[in-house]
XYZ file of C-alpha atoms in Angstrom:
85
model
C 0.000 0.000 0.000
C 1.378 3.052 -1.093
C 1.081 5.354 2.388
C 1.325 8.732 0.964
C -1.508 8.135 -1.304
C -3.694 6.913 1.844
C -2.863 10.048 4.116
C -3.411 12.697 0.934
C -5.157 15.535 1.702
C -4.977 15.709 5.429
C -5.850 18.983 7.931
C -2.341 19.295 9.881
C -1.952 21.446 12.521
C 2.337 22.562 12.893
C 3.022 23.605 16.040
C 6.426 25.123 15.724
C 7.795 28.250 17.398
C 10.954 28.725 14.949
C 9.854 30.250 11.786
C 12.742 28.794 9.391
C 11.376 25.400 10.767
C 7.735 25.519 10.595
C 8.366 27.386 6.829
C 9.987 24.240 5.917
C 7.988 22.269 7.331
C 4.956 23.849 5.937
C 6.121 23.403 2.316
C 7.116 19.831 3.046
C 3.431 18.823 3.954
C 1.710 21.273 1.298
C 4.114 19.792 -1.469
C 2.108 16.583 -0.540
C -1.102 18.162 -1.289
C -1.598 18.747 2.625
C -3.491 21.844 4.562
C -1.364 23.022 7.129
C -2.335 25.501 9.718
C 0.653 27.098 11.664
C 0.729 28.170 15.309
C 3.959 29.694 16.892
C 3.370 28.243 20.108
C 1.654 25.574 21.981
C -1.002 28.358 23.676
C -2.055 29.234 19.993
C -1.926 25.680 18.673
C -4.334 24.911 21.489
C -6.744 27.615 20.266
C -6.633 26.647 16.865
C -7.159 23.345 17.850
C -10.251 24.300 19.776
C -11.635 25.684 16.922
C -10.993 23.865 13.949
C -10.704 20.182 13.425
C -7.780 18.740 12.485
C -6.488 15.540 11.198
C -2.882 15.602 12.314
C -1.006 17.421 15.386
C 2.942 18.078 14.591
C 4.102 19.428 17.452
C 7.581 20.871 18.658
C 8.237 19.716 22.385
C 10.041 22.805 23.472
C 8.581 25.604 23.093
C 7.604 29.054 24.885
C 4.387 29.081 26.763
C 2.886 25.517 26.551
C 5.548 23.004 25.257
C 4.767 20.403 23.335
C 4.329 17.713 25.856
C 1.512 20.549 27.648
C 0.014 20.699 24.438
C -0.680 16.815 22.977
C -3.007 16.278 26.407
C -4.391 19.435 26.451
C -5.794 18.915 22.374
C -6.882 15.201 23.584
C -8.812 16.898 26.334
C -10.397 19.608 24.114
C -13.075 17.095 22.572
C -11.703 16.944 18.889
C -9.804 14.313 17.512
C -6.585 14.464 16.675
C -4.202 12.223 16.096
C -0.219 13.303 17.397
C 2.548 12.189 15.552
């Protein structure tokens, strides 16, 4: 099974609070025919992820505000589904 065909088209949510980094990886995922939403910290990711649905949380562990490991809970515990890889 060719994976990349199965995951086309996903809503991914980048958490990422270095902007060379989450540019990259935003044009990584969008090259695949992706969405990506970007937040710069785990505070915003959490409000984005509050209110929108998302398919995919990529998360940064170390970052200002709510890390990373504050964040993948906090998202399970906001009612929407979201898988973390």
């Amino acid at each position: 099974m060719n994976h990349a065909l199965a995951l086309d088209g996903l809503r991914i949510l980048v958490a990422e609070d270095e902007p060379l980094a989450a540019m990259v990886i935003e044009e990584a995922l969008t090259d695949y025919g992706h969405s990506v939403m970007l937040a710069a910290d785990g505070e915003e990711a959490l409000r984005l992820a509050e209110a929108v649905s998302f398919d995919v949380l990529v998360t940064d562990l170390a970052m200002p505000r709510m890390t990373g490991w504050e964040l993948i809970p906090a998202c399970g515990r906001s009612g929407r589904t979201c898988r973390s890889w």
